[in-house]
Amino acid sequence: MTDQVVTEVDTTPACKVTDQSLIEEDTKPACKVTDQGLSEEDIKAACKEGNPITKDYMMQQTMLRVKDPVKSLDFYTRILGLTLLQKIDFPSMHFTLYYLGYEDKKEVPQEVKERTAWTFSRRATIELTHNWGSEADERLLYHHGNTQPTGFGHIGIAVPDVYAACKLFEELGVTFVKKPDEGTMKGLAFIQDPDGYWIEILSPNNMVSLTSETERPSSTQSETSDTA
């Protein structure tokens, strides 16, 4: 879910629309494109049961390239409150990986092999990738994906109270994309990390009212509107 501030939006449909009734021997369109997105029927048809082996799969990490690890580690630990779980250096390839998550520091194993296995068993961690020397490259700027060409959007952090969290962020000098009282989606905020990546700040209970709107903006509207 986003409440975006850029004014241009890519209106190219996700699948090709044609007035031809038959394309080779396929008599059914790949998907139905409407100004309301996919129908419940389309969604049901698109979502399939996974192989039984996938029952033990989990979402383990999201990787973000960072220019200056000192600034990024400070932001994700001091400002967002994550814990550094593991640091792994790759000297021959000149980069380091930093894994962070919302875990109790007391539970982080001290023995390296045990700590590594434990780190990769945690859910929803952030992997910060630092290519050595990038902090000294004045020309380097990582693309956050929310301006053209759009792609990656944001990560999301759930907090008990969005307004209290944003008050703290303001005091700490965090850059805001959207404050909780801005836009039409109240009680939802977006901030940026040192590399400009967007981070949604949300409260789980508040998402019930935010997602229960019957009127949803179309994909052709300006991104100054709320989009999902």
PDB file of C-alpha atoms in Angstrom:
ATOM      1  CA  MET A   1       0.000   0.000   0.000  1.00  0.00           C
ATOM      2  CA  THR A   2       1.392   3.395  -0.900  1.00  0.00           C
ATOM      3  CA  ASP A   3       0.480   7.039  -0.612  1.00  0.00           C
ATOM      4  CA  GLN A   4       2.835   8.338  -3.272  1.00  0.00           C
ATOM      5  CA  VAL A   5       3.943  11.869  -4.067  1.00  0.00           C
ATOM      6  CA  VAL A   6       5.394  11.687  -7.554  1.00  0.00           C
ATOM      7  CA  THR A   7       3.134  12.988 -10.278  1.00  0.00           C
ATOM      8  CA  GLU A   8       3.792  10.570 -13.113  1.00  0.00           C
ATOM      9  CA  VAL A   9       2.642   6.994 -13.222  1.00  0.00           C
ATOM     10  CA  ASP A  10       3.279   4.113 -15.577  1.00  0.00           C
ATOM     11  CA  THR A  11      -0.126   3.274 -17.039  1.00  0.00           C
ATOM     12  CA  THR A  12       1.073   0.376 -19.194  1.00  0.00           C
ATOM     13  CA  PRO A  13      -1.165  -2.617 -18.412  1.00  0.00           C
ATOM     14  CA  ALA A  14       0.435  -5.659 -16.838  1.00  0.00           C
ATOM     15  CA  CYS A  15      -0.763  -7.826 -19.728  1.00  0.00           C
ATOM     16  CA  LYS A  16      -1.350  -7.091 -23.392  1.00  0.00           C
ATOM     17  CA  VAL A  17      -4.856  -6.030 -24.326  1.00  0.00           C
ATOM     18  CA  THR A  18      -6.076  -6.970 -27.801  1.00  0.00           C
ATOM     19  CA  ASP A  19      -9.380  -6.973 -29.677  1.00  0.00           C
ATOM     20  CA  GLN A  20      -8.488 -10.244 -31.336  1.00  0.00           C
ATOM     21  CA  SER A  21     -10.682 -13.097 -30.198  1.00  0.00           C
ATOM     22  CA  LEU A  22      -8.030 -15.727 -30.884  1.00  0.00           C
ATOM     23  CA  ILE A  23      -4.269 -15.579 -30.485  1.00  0.00           C
ATOM     24  CA  GLU A  24      -2.939 -18.761 -32.010  1.00  0.00           C
ATOM     25  CA  GLU A  25      -5.027 -21.429 -30.251  1.00  0.00           C
ATOM     26  CA  ASP A  26      -5.517 -19.701 -26.909  1.00  0.00           C
ATOM     27  CA  THR A  27      -9.197 -18.861 -26.528  1.00  0.00           C
ATOM     28  CA  LYS A  28      -8.871 -17.251 -23.104  1.00  0.00           C
ATOM     29  CA  PRO A  29      -7.128 -13.950 -22.359  1.00  0.00           C
ATOM     30  CA  ALA A  30      -4.176 -14.157 -19.980  1.00  0.00           C
ATOM     31  CA  CYS A  31      -5.954 -11.787 -17.625  1.00  0.00           C
ATOM     32  CA  LYS A  32      -8.774  -9.297 -17.568  1.00  0.00           C
ATOM     33  CA  VAL A  33      -7.740  -5.670 -17.379  1.00  0.00           C
ATOM     34  CA  THR A  34     -10.261  -3.298 -15.854  1.00  0.00           C
ATOM     35  CA  ASP A  35     -10.073  -0.034 -13.979  1.00  0.00           C
ATOM     36  CA  GLN A  36     -10.791  -2.018 -10.820  1.00  0.00           C
ATOM     37  CA  GLY A  37      -7.897  -4.449 -11.091  1.00  0.00           C
ATOM     38  CA  LEU A  38      -8.352  -8.224 -10.987  1.00  0.00           C
ATOM     39  CA  SER A  39     -11.737  -9.690 -10.158  1.00  0.00           C
ATOM     40  CA  GLU A  40     -12.118 -12.269  -7.405  1.00  0.00           C
ATOM     41  CA  GLU A  41     -12.482 -14.851 -10.158  1.00  0.00           C
ATOM     42  CA  ASP A  42      -9.194 -13.778 -11.744  1.00  0.00           C
ATOM     43  CA  ILE A  43      -7.410 -13.902  -8.411  1.00  0.00           C
ATOM     44  CA  LYS A  44      -8.751 -17.347  -7.608  1.00  0.00           C
ATOM     45  CA  ALA A  45      -7.641 -18.585 -11.038  1.00  0.00           C
ATOM     46  CA  ALA A  46      -4.173 -17.032 -10.681  1.00  0.00           C
ATOM     47  CA  CYS A  47      -3.422 -18.364  -7.184  1.00  0.00           C
ATOM     48  CA  LYS A  48      -2.491 -22.022  -7.194  1.00  0.00           C
ATOM     49  CA  GLU A  49      -1.642 -24.524  -4.472  1.00  0.00           C
ATOM     50  CA  GLY A  50       2.098 -24.869  -4.046  1.00  0.00           C
ATOM     51  CA  ASN A  51       3.965 -28.135  -4.053  1.00  0.00           C
ATOM     52  CA  PRO A  52       3.747 -29.788  -0.594  1.00  0.00           C
ATOM     53  CA  ILE A  53       7.474 -29.229  -0.178  1.00  0.00           C
ATOM     54  CA  THR A  54       6.823 -25.457   0.073  1.00  0.00           C
ATOM     55  CA  LYS A  55       4.963 -25.819   3.386  1.00  0.00           C
ATOM     56  CA  ASP A  56       8.284 -25.352   5.172  1.00  0.00           C
ATOM     57  CA  TYR A  57       9.364 -22.315   3.120  1.00  0.00           C
ATOM     58  CA  MET A  58       9.368 -18.859   4.700  1.00  0.00           C
ATOM     59  CA  MET A  59      10.070 -15.242   3.789  1.00  0.00           C
ATOM     60  CA  GLN A  60      13.553 -14.819   5.239  1.00  0.00           C
ATOM     61  CA  GLN A  61      15.166 -11.635   3.920  1.00  0.00           C
ATOM     62  CA  THR A  62      14.946  -8.502   1.801  1.00  0.00           C
ATOM     63  CA  MET A  63      18.238  -7.187   0.427  1.00  0.00           C
ATOM     64  CA  LEU A  64      19.004  -3.476   0.094  1.00  0.00           C
ATOM     65  CA  ARG A  65      22.276  -2.126  -1.285  1.00  0.00           C
ATOM     66  CA  VAL A  66      23.598   0.656   0.917  1.00  0.00           C
ATOM     67  CA  LYS A  67      26.209   3.258   0.130  1.00  0.00           C
ATOM     68  CA  ASP A  68      27.505   3.980   3.646  1.00  0.00           C
ATOM     69  CA  PRO A  69      27.089   1.140   6.178  1.00  0.00           C
ATOM     70  CA  VAL A  70      27.824   3.421   9.142  1.00  0.00           C
ATOM     71  CA  LYS A  71      24.843   5.647   8.302  1.00  0.00           C
ATOM     72  CA  SER A  72      22.599   2.697   7.434  1.00  0.00           C
ATOM     73  CA  LEU A  73      23.419   0.652  10.538  1.00  0.00           C
ATOM     74  CA  ASP A  74      22.815   3.713  12.709  1.00  0.00           C
ATOM     75  CA  PHE A  75      19.447   4.315  11.048  1.00  0.00           C
ATOM     76  CA  TYR A  76      18.154   0.760  11.235  1.00  0.00           C
ATOM     77  CA  THR A  77      19.318   0.160  14.807  1.00  0.00           C
ATOM     78  CA  ARG A  78      19.037   3.505  16.608  1.00  0.00           C
ATOM     79  CA  ILE A  79      16.026   4.914  14.746  1.00  0.00           C
ATOM     80  CA  LEU A  80      14.042   1.799  13.766  1.00  0.00           C
ATOM     81  CA  GLY A  81      15.209  -0.380  16.645  1.00  0.00           C
ATOM     82  CA  LEU A  82      16.357  -3.449  14.729  1.00  0.00           C
ATOM     83  CA  THR A  83      19.111  -5.685  16.074  1.00  0.00           C
ATOM     84  CA  LEU A  84      22.260  -6.554  14.126  1.00  0.00           C
ATOM     85  CA  LEU A  85      22.107 -10.341  13.890  1.00  0.00           C
ATOM     86  CA  GLN A  86      25.135 -11.180  11.792  1.00  0.00           C
ATOM     87  CA  LYS A  87      27.918  -9.610   9.728  1.00  0.00           C
ATOM     88  CA  ILE A  88      29.460 -11.646   6.936  1.00  0.00           C
ATOM     89  CA  ASP A  89      32.514 -10.422   5.006  1.00  0.00           C
ATOM     90  CA  PHE A  90      33.467 -11.570   1.515  1.00  0.00           C
ATOM     91  CA  PRO A  91      37.055 -10.241   1.153  1.00  0.00           C
ATOM     92  CA  SER A  92      37.710 -11.805  -2.242  1.00  0.00           C
ATOM     93  CA  MET A  93      34.627 -10.082  -3.674  1.00  0.00           C
ATOM     94  CA  HIS A  94      34.984  -6.878  -1.639  1.00  0.00           C
ATOM     95  CA  PHE A  95      31.569  -6.688   0.003  1.00  0.00           C
ATOM     96  CA  THR A  96      29.933  -7.215   3.388  1.00  0.00           C
ATOM     97  CA  LEU A  97      26.443  -8.352   4.322  1.00  0.00           C
ATOM     98  CA  TYR A  98      24.705  -7.091   7.461  1.00  0.00           C
ATOM     99  CA  TYR A  99      21.591  -8.943   8.651  1.00  0.00           C
ATOM    100  CA  LEU A 100      19.148  -7.152  10.928  1.00  0.00           C
ATOM    101  CA  GLY A 101      15.838  -8.110  12.471  1.00  0.00           C
ATOM    102  CA  TYR A 102      13.493  -7.533  15.366  1.00  0.00           C
ATOM    103  CA  GLU A 103      15.073 -10.067  17.711  1.00  0.00           C
ATOM    104  CA  ASP A 104      16.078  -9.982  21.363  1.00  0.00           C
ATOM    105  CA  LYS A 105      19.827  -9.333  21.583  1.00  0.00           C
ATOM    106  CA  LYS A 106      20.068 -11.831  24.427  1.00  0.00           C
ATOM    107  CA  GLU A 107      18.896 -14.613  22.104  1.00  0.00           C
ATOM    108  CA  VAL A 108      21.567 -14.049  19.448  1.00  0.00           C
ATOM    109  CA  PRO A 109      24.033 -16.991  19.644  1.00  0.00           C
ATOM    110  CA  GLN A 110      27.677 -16.108  20.202  1.00  0.00           C
ATOM    111  CA  GLU A 111      29.310 -19.059  18.462  1.00  0.00           C
ATOM    112  CA  VAL A 112      29.776 -18.169  14.775  1.00  0.00           C
ATOM    113  CA  LYS A 113      28.373 -21.310  13.132  1.00  0.00           C
ATOM    114  CA  GLU A 114      25.400 -21.438  15.472  1.00  0.00           C
ATOM    115  CA  ARG A 115      24.803 -17.720  14.988  1.00  0.00           C
ATOM    116  CA  THR A 116      24.874 -18.058  11.202  1.00  0.00           C
ATOM    117  CA  ALA A 117      22.355 -20.893  11.158  1.00  0.00           C
ATOM    118  CA  TRP A 118      20.163 -19.030  13.651  1.00  0.00           C
ATOM    119  CA  THR A 119      20.296 -15.793  11.642  1.00  0.00           C
ATOM    120  CA  PHE A 120      19.107 -17.522   8.489  1.00  0.00           C
ATOM    121  CA  SER A 121      16.256 -19.140  10.401  1.00  0.00           C
ATOM    122  CA  ARG A 122      14.759 -15.763  11.382  1.00  0.00           C
ATOM    123  CA  ARG A 123      11.733 -14.380   9.568  1.00  0.00           C
ATOM    124  CA  ALA A 124      11.568 -11.079   7.668  1.00  0.00           C
ATOM    125  CA  THR A 125      15.141  -9.873   8.130  1.00  0.00           C
ATOM    126  CA  ILE A 126      16.821  -7.010   6.306  1.00  0.00           C
ATOM    127  CA  GLU A 127      20.060  -7.741   4.473  1.00  0.00           C
ATOM    128  CA  LEU A 128      22.148  -4.614   3.942  1.00  0.00           C
ATOM    129  CA  THR A 129      24.766  -5.112   1.245  1.00  0.00           C
ATOM    130  CA  HIS A 130      27.821  -2.864   1.283  1.00  0.00           C
ATOM    131  CA  ASN A 131      30.176  -2.930  -1.676  1.00  0.00           C
ATOM    132  CA  TRP A 132      33.476  -1.772  -0.248  1.00  0.00           C
ATOM    133  CA  GLY A 133      34.424   1.753  -1.242  1.00  0.00           C
ATOM    134  CA  SER A 134      30.934   2.814  -2.278  1.00  0.00           C
ATOM    135  CA  GLU A 135      30.805   5.350   0.559  1.00  0.00           C
ATOM    136  CA  ALA A 136      33.617   7.294  -1.137  1.00  0.00           C
ATOM    137  CA  ASP A 137      31.977   7.352  -4.570  1.00  0.00           C
ATOM    138  CA  GLU A 138      30.344  10.763  -4.916  1.00  0.00           C
ATOM    139  CA  ARG A 139      28.565   9.696  -8.106  1.00  0.00           C
ATOM    140  CA  LEU A 140      26.893   6.637  -6.620  1.00  0.00           C
ATOM    141  CA  LEU A 141      23.181   6.901  -5.908  1.00  0.00           C
ATOM    142  CA  TYR A 142      20.974   3.855  -5.423  1.00  0.00           C
ATOM    143  CA  HIS A 143      17.522   4.050  -7.028  1.00  0.00           C
ATOM    144  CA  HIS A 144      14.636   3.594  -4.575  1.00  0.00           C
ATOM    145  CA  GLY A 145      12.182   2.550  -7.279  1.00  0.00           C
ATOM    146  CA  ASN A 146       9.478   5.163  -6.708  1.00  0.00           C
ATOM    147  CA  THR A 147      10.401   7.485  -9.562  1.00  0.00           C
ATOM    148  CA  GLN A 148      10.783   6.526 -13.207  1.00  0.00           C
ATOM    149  CA  PRO A 149      11.695   3.853 -13.973  1.00  0.00           C
ATOM    150  CA  THR A 150       9.536   2.531 -11.158  1.00  0.00           C
ATOM    151  CA  GLY A 151      10.096  -0.898  -9.703  1.00  0.00           C
ATOM    152  CA  PHE A 152      10.842  -1.678  -6.053  1.00  0.00           C
ATOM    153  CA  GLY A 153       8.461   0.183  -3.761  1.00  0.00           C
ATOM    154  CA  HIS A 154       9.109  -0.039  -0.040  1.00  0.00           C
ATOM    155  CA  ILE A 155       9.427  -2.179   3.048  1.00  0.00           C
ATOM    156  CA  GLY A 156       6.923  -1.886   5.893  1.00  0.00           C
ATOM    157  CA  ILE A 157       7.372  -1.582   9.639  1.00  0.00           C
ATOM    158  CA  ALA A 158       4.443  -2.235  11.985  1.00  0.00           C
ATOM    159  CA  VAL A 159       4.335  -0.078  15.114  1.00  0.00           C
ATOM    160  CA  PRO A 160       1.821   0.183  17.996  1.00  0.00           C
ATOM    161  CA  ASP A 161       1.233   3.916  17.414  1.00  0.00           C
ATOM    162  CA  VAL A 162       2.079   5.578  14.100  1.00  0.00           C
ATOM    163  CA  TYR A 163       1.796   9.098  15.511  1.00  0.00           C
ATOM    164  CA  ALA A 164       4.103   8.365  18.440  1.00  0.00           C
ATOM    165  CA  ALA A 165       6.619   6.732  16.114  1.00  0.00           C
ATOM    166  CA  CYS A 166       6.541   9.675  13.719  1.00  0.00           C
ATOM    167  CA  LYS A 167       6.960  12.152  16.568  1.00  0.00           C
ATOM    168  CA  LEU A 168      10.175  10.341  17.473  1.00  0.00           C
ATOM    169  CA  PHE A 169      11.284  10.229  13.826  1.00  0.00           C
ATOM    170  CA  GLU A 170      10.763  13.990  13.532  1.00  0.00           C
ATOM    171  CA  GLU A 171      12.828  14.587  16.668  1.00  0.00           C
ATOM    172  CA  LEU A 172      15.596  12.426  15.184  1.00  0.00           C
ATOM    173  CA  GLY A 173      15.592  14.330  11.897  1.00  0.00           C
ATOM    174  CA  VAL A 174      14.239  11.529   9.704  1.00  0.00           C
ATOM    175  CA  THR A 175      13.180  12.418   6.158  1.00  0.00           C
ATOM    176  CA  PHE A 176       9.459  11.967   5.510  1.00  0.00           C
ATOM    177  CA  VAL A 177       7.821  11.096   2.212  1.00  0.00           C
ATOM    178  CA  LYS A 178       4.391  11.289   3.841  1.00  0.00           C
ATOM    179  CA  LYS A 179       3.425  12.207   7.382  1.00  0.00           C
ATOM    180  CA  PRO A 180       0.451  10.424   8.982  1.00  0.00           C
ATOM    181  CA  ASP A 181      -1.978  13.335   8.555  1.00  0.00           C
ATOM    182  CA  GLU A 182      -1.028  14.038   4.948  1.00  0.00           C
ATOM    183  CA  GLY A 183      -2.891  12.635   1.956  1.00  0.00           C
ATOM    184  CA  THR A 184      -6.215  10.838   2.121  1.00  0.00           C
ATOM    185  CA  MET A 185      -4.921   7.801   3.983  1.00  0.00           C
ATOM    186  CA  LYS A 186      -4.631   9.102   7.519  1.00  0.00           C
ATOM    187  CA  GLY A 187      -2.616   7.281  10.123  1.00  0.00           C
ATOM    188  CA  LEU A 188      -0.132   5.935   7.594  1.00  0.00           C
ATOM    189  CA  ALA A 189       3.367   7.339   7.048  1.00  0.00           C
ATOM    190  CA  PHE A 190       6.378   6.873   4.801  1.00  0.00           C
ATOM    191  CA  ILE A 191       9.950   7.744   5.729  1.00  0.00           C
ATOM    192  CA  GLN A 192      13.271   7.335   3.918  1.00  0.00           C
ATOM    193  CA  ASP A 193      16.472   5.645   5.016  1.00  0.00           C
ATOM    194  CA  PRO A 194      19.914   7.185   4.288  1.00  0.00           C
ATOM    195  CA  ASP A 195      19.876   5.791   0.718  1.00  0.00           C
ATOM    196  CA  GLY A 196      16.371   7.054   0.000  1.00  0.00           C
ATOM    197  CA  TYR A 197      14.559   3.720   0.258  1.00  0.00           C
ATOM    198  CA  TRP A 198      10.938   4.167   1.337  1.00  0.00           C
ATOM    199  CA  ILE A 199       9.708   2.631   4.579  1.00  0.00           C
ATOM    200  CA  GLU A 200       6.004   2.415   5.349  1.00  0.00           C
ATOM    201  CA  ILE A 201       5.083   3.006   8.981  1.00  0.00           C
ATOM    202  CA  LEU A 202       1.799   1.345   9.842  1.00  0.00           C
ATOM    203  CA  SER A 203      -0.304   0.203  12.773  1.00  0.00           C
ATOM    204  CA  PRO A 204      -1.929  -3.215  12.253  1.00  0.00           C
ATOM    205  CA  ASN A 205      -5.256  -2.257  13.846  1.00  0.00           C
ATOM    206  CA  ASN A 206      -5.491   0.940  11.795  1.00  0.00           C
ATOM    207  CA  MET A 207      -5.048  -1.012   8.561  1.00  0.00           C
ATOM    208  CA  VAL A 208      -8.576  -2.419   8.960  1.00  0.00           C
ATOM    209  CA  SER A 209     -10.174   0.956   8.325  1.00  0.00           C
ATOM    210  CA  LEU A 210      -7.611   1.975   5.697  1.00  0.00           C
ATOM    211  CA  THR A 211      -8.207  -1.126   3.603  1.00  0.00           C
ATOM    212  CA  SER A 212     -12.007  -1.229   3.921  1.00  0.00           C
ATOM    213  CA  GLU A 213     -12.621   1.614   1.475  1.00  0.00           C
ATOM    214  CA  THR A 214     -14.997   0.611  -1.313  1.00  0.00           C
ATOM    215  CA  GLU A 215     -13.696   3.242  -3.709  1.00  0.00           C
ATOM    216  CA  ARG A 216     -10.198   2.432  -4.924  1.00  0.00           C
ATOM    217  CA  PRO A 217      -8.263   4.808  -7.224  1.00  0.00           C
ATOM    218  CA  SER A 218      -7.562   3.575 -10.741  1.00  0.00           C
ATOM    219  CA  SER A 219      -4.103   2.926 -12.147  1.00  0.00           C
ATOM    220  CA  THR A 220      -4.459   5.909 -14.493  1.00  0.00           C
ATOM    221  CA  GLN A 221      -4.737   8.427 -11.704  1.00  0.00           C
ATOM    222  CA  SER A 222      -1.864  10.624 -10.696  1.00  0.00           C
ATOM    223  CA  GLU A 223       0.359   9.170  -8.011  1.00  0.00           C
ATOM    224  CA  THR A 224      -0.428  12.167  -5.875  1.00  0.00           C
ATOM    225  CA  SER A 225      -3.446  10.007  -4.975  1.00  0.00           C
ATOM    226  CA  ASP A 226      -3.382   6.959  -2.749  1.00  0.00           C
ATOM    227  CA  THR A 227      -2.659   3.732  -4.588  1.00  0.00           C
ATOM    228  CA  ALA A 228      -2.583   0.166  -3.435  1.00  0.00           C
TER     229      ALA A 228
END
